[in-house]
Short mmCIF file of C-alpha atoms in Angstrom, two decimals:
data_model
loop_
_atom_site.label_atom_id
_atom_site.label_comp_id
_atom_site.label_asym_id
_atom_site.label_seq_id
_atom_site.Cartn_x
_atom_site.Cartn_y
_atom_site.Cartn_z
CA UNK A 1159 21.24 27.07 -41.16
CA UNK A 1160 21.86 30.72 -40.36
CA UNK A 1161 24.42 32.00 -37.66
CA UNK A 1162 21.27 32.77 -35.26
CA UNK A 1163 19.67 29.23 -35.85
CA UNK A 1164 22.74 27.09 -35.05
CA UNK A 1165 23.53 29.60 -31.94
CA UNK A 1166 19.42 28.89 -30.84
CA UNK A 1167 20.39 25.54 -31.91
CA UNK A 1168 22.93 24.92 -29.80
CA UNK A 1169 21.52 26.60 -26.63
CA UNK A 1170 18.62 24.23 -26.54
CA UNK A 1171 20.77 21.41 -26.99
CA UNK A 1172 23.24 23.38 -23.47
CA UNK A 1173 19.20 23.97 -21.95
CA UNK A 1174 18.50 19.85 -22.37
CA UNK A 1175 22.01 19.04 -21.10
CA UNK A 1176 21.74 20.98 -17.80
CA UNK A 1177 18.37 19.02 -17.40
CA UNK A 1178 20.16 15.67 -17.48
CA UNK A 1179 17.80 15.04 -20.30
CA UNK A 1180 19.09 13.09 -23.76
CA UNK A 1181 20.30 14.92 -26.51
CA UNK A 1182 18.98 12.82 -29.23
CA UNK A 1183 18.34 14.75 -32.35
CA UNK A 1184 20.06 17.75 -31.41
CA UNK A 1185 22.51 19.17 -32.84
CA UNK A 1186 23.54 20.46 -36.24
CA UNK A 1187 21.34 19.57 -39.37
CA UNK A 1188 22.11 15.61 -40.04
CA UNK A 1189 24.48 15.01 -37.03
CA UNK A 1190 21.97 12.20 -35.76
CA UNK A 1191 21.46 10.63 -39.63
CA UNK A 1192 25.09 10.36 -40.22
CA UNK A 1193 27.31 9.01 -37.90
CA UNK A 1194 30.65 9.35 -38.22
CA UNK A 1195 33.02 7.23 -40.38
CA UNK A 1196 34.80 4.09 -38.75
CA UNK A 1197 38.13 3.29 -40.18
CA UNK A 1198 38.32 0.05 -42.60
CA UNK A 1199 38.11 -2.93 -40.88
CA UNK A 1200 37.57 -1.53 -37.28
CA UNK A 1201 35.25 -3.90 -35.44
CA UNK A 1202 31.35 -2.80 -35.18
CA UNK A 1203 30.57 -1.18 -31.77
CA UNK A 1204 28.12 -3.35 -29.38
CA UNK A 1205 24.16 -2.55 -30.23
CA UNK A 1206 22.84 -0.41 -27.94
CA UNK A 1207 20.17 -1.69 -25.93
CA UNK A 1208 17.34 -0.14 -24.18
CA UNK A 1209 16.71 -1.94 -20.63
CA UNK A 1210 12.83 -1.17 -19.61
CA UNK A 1211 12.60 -1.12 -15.43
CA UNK A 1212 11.18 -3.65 -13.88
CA UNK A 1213 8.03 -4.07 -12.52
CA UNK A 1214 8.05 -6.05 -8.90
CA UNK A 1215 4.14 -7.71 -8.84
CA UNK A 1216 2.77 -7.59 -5.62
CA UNK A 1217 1.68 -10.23 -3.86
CA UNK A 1218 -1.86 -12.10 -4.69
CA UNK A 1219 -4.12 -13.16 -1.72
CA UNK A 1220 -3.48 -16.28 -0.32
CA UNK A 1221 -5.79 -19.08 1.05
CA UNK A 1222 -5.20 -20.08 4.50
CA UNK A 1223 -6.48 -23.54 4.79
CA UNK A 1224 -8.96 -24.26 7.65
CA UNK A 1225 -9.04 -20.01 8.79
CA UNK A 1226 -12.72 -18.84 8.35
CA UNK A 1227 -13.49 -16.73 5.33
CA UNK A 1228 -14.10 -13.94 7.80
CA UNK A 1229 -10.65 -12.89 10.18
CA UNK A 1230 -10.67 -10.87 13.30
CA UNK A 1231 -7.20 -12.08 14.49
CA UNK A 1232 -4.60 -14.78 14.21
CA UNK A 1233 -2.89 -17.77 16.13
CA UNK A 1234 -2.67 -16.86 19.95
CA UNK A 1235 -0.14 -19.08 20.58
CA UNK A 1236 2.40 -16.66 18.85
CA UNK A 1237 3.81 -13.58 19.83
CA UNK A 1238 2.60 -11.45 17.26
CA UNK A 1239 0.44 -8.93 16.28
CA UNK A 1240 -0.70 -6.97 13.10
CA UNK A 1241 -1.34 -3.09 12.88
CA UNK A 1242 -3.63 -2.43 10.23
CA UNK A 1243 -4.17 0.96 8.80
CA UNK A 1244 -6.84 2.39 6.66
CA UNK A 1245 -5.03 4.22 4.32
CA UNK A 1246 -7.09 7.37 3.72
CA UNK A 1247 -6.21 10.80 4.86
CA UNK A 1248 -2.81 13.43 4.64
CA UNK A 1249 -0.04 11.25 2.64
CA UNK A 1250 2.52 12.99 4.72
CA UNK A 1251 0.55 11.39 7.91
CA UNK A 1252 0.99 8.00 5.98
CA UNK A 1253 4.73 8.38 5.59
CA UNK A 1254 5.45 9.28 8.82
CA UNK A 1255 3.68 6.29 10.05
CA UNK A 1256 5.66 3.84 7.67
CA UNK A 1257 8.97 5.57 8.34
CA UNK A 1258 8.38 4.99 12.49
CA UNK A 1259 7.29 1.38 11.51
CA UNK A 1260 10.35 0.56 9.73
CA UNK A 1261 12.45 2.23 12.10
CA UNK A 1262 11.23 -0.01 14.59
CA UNK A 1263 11.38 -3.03 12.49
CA UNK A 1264 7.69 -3.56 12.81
CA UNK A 1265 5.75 -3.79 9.50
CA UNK A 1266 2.33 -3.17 9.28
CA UNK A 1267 -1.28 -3.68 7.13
CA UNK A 1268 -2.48 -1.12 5.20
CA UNK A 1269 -6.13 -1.39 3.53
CA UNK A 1270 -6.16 1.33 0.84
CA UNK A 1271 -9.63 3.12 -0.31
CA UNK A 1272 -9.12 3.51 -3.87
CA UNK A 1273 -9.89 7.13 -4.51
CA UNK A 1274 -7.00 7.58 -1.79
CA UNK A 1275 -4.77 5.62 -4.71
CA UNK A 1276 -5.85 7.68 -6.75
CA UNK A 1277 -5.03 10.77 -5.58
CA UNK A 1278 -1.22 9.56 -4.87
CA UNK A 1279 -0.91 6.40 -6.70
CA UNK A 1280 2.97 6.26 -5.18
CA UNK A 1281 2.24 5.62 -2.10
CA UNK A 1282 1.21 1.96 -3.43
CA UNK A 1283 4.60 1.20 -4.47
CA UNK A 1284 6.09 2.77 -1.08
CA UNK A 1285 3.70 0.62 0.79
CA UNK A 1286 5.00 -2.32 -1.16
CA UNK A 1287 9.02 -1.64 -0.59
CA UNK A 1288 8.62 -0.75 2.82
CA UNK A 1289 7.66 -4.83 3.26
CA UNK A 1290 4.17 -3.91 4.30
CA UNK A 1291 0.59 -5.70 3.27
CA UNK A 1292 -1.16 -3.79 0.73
CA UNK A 1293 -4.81 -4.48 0.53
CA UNK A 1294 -8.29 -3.34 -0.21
CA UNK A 1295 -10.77 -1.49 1.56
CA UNK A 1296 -13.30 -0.08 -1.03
CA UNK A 1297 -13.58 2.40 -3.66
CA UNK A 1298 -15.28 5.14 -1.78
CA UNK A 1299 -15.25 4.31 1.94
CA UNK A 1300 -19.10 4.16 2.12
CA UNK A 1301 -21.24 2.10 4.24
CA UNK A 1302 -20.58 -1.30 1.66
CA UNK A 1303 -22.74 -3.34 3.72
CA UNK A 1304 -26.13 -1.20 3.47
CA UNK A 1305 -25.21 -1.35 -0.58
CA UNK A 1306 -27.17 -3.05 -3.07
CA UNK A 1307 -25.58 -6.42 -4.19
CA UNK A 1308 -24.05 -4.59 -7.68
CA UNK A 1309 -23.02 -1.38 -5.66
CA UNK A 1310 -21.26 -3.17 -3.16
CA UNK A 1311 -19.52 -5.34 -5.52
CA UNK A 1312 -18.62 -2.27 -8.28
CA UNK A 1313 -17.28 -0.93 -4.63
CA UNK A 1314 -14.91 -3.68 -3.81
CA UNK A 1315 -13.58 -4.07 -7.74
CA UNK A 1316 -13.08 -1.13 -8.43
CA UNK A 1317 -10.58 -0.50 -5.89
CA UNK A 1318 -9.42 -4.17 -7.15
CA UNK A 1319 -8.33 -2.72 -10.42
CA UNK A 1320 -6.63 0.09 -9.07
CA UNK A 1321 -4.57 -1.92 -6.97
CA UNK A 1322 -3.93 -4.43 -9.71
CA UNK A 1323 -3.13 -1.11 -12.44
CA UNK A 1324 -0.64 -0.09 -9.50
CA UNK A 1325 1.18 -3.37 -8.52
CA UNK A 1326 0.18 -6.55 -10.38
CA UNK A 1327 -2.38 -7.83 -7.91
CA UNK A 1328 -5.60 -6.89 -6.48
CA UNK A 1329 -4.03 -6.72 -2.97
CA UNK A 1330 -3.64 -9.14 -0.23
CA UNK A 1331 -6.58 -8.43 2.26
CA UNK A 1332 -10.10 -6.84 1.93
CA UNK A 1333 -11.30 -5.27 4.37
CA UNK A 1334 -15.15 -3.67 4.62
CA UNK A 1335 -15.11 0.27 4.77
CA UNK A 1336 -17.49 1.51 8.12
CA UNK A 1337 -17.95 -1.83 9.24
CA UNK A 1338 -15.82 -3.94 11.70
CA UNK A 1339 -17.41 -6.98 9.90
CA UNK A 1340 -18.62 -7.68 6.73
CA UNK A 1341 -22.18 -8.75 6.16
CA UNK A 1342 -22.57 -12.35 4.77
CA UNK A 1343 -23.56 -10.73 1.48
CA UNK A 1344 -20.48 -8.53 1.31
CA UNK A 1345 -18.34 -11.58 2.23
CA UNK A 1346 -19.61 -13.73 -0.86
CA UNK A 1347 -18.95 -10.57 -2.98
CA UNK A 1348 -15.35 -10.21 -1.66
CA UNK A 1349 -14.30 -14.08 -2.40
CA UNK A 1350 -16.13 -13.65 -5.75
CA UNK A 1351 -13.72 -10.81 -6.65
CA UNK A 1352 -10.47 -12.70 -5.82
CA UNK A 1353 -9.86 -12.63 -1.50
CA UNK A 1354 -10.12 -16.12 -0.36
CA UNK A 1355 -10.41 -14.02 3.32
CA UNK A 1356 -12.14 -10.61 4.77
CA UNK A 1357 -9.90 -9.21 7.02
CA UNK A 1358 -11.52 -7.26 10.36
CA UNK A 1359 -10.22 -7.38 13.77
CA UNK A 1360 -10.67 -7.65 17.49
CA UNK A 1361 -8.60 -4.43 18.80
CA UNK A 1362 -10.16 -0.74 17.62
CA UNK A 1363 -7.76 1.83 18.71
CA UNK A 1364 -10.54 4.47 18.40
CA UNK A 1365 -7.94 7.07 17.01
CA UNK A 1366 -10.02 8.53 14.02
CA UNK A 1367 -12.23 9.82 17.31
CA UNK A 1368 -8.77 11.63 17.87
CA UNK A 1369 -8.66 11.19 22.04
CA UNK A 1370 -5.36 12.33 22.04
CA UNK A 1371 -2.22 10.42 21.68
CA UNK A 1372 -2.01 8.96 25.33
CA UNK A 1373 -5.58 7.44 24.62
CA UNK A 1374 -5.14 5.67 21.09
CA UNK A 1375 -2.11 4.00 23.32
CA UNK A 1376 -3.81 2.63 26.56
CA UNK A 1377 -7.04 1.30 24.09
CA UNK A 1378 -4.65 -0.43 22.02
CA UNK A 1379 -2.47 -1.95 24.51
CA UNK A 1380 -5.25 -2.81 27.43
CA UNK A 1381 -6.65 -5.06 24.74
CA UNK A 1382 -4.42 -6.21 22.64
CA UNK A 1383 -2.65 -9.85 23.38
CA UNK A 1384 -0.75 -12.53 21.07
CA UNK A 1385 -2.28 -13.06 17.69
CA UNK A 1386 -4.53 -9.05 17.50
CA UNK A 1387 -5.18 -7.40 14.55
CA UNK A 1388 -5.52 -3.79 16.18
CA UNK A 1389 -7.53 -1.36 13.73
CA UNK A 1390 -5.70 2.29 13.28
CA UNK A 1391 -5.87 4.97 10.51
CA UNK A 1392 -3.29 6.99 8.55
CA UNK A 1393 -4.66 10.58 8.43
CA UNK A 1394 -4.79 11.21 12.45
CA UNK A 1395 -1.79 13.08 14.21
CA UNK A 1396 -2.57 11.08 17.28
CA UNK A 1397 -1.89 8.29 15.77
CA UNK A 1398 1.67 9.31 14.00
CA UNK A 1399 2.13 10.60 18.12
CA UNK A 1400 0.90 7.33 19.43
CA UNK A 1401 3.08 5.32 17.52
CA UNK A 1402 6.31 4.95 19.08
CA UNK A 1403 5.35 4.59 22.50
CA UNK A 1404 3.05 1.99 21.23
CA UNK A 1405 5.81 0.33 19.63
CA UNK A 1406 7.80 0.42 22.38
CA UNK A 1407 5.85 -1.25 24.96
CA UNK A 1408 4.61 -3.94 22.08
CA UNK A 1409 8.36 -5.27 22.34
CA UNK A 1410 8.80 -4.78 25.93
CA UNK A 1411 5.62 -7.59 25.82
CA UNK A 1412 7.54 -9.63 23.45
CA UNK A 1413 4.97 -8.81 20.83
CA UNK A 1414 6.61 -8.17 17.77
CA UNK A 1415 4.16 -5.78 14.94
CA UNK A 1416 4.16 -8.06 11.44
CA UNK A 1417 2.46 -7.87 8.23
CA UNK A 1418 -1.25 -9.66 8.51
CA UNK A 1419 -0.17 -12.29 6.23
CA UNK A 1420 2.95 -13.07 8.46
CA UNK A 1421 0.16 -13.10 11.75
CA UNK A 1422 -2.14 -15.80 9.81
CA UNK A 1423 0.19 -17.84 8.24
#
């Protein structure tokens, strides 16, 4: 090796340093083929192992004996409700709504539309450690109930596989993209792919009509009562504006926000 190689050598080697990245194989020619020498009879160091992260699965649906197949709230004789977002839209809009949740303690629904996974496949696993329901809600976000028997299925498993790529499961809810309910046909599809239940709900919040803050609050709370599963969006600034307030007056009612699964079971 010439004066200028070892120096360009040696630079790269300072370059991957700086980057907090390993220095395996650099160095001078044979360096990594030849350790040094131990001394005679010095014990062997410990192997080095290599520990791979691990990988927390997400939760698999769950049966709820005697609960229809088809969900618009829960138990009224608790007081709880569940917030259930679609997750579509701005990811910043998503995070902001998590972060208020949590800072609350509320924890909330989210029904993901797959492309939407695509497009930031990390906001699965912040969903996830934030404590919150991760679920389903279509591939595309098309009318699934005016499909065709194999479009409307390819529709709900394809998001399936995303979710299950993602986390380890196919997600805890599905819920039917532009529909409150899901046709009977689209309800046979969705316990054929895997969810015992098809989540909808009995409180729309009307924010994606974007009323303005004030509004998405008085719908939601002139409505909603023990055992709701309101219907909101990620993607709408009222909404992320709406939040708190709503929040606030939930647990001045005694109505504490919880995951869907928490609200059923």
């Amino acid at each position: 090796m010439t004066t200028t190689d070892r120096r360009t050598a040696l630079t790269a080697c300072a370059g991957i340093v700086a980057a907090g990245a390993p220095i395996t194989g650099c160095g001078t020619k044979g360096a990594a083929a030849h350790p040094a020498a131990r001394p005679s009879g010095s014990p062997s160091p410990p192997p080095r192992t290599s520990r791979a992260p691990t990988v927390r699965t997400a939760p698999e649906p769950r049966r709820f004996p005697g609960r229809p197949v088809q969900l618009a709230h829960g138990p009224r004789n608790r007081p709880r409700v569940a917030l259930t977002f679609h997750g579509q839209g701005d990811p910043a809009t998503a995070r902001a709504i998590l972060t208020e949740a949590e800072r609350h303690g509320a924890r909330v629904t989210v029904l993901a539309v797959g492309t939407w996974l695509d497009a930031h496949p990390e906001l699965a696993r912040r969903i996830l450690d934030g404590g919150h329901d991760l679920g389903n809600h279509t591939q595309h976000h098309l009318d699934v109930n005016a499909m065709t028997e194999a479009e409307a299925y390819a529709e709900i498993t394809d998001c399936a596989r995303r979710l299950r790529r993602l986390t380890g499961s196919i997600g805890t809810w599905f819920r039917p993209s532009r529909a409150a309910r899901a046709s009977p046909l689209v309800e046979r599809l969705a316990v054929r792919a895997g969810y015992p239940h098809v989540l909808s709900y009995d409180v729309d919040s009307l924010d994606f009509t974007s009323p303005g803050a004030p509004a998405v609050t008085r719908t939601v709370l002139d409505a909603v009562r023990g055992g709701s599963v309101v219907s909101l969006h990620f993607g709408y600034a009222d909404t992320v504006a709406a939040l708190p307030g709503l929040l606030q007056e939930l647990d001045r009612r005694g109505l504490h926000a919880v995951t869907t699964t928490e609200l059923i079971g």
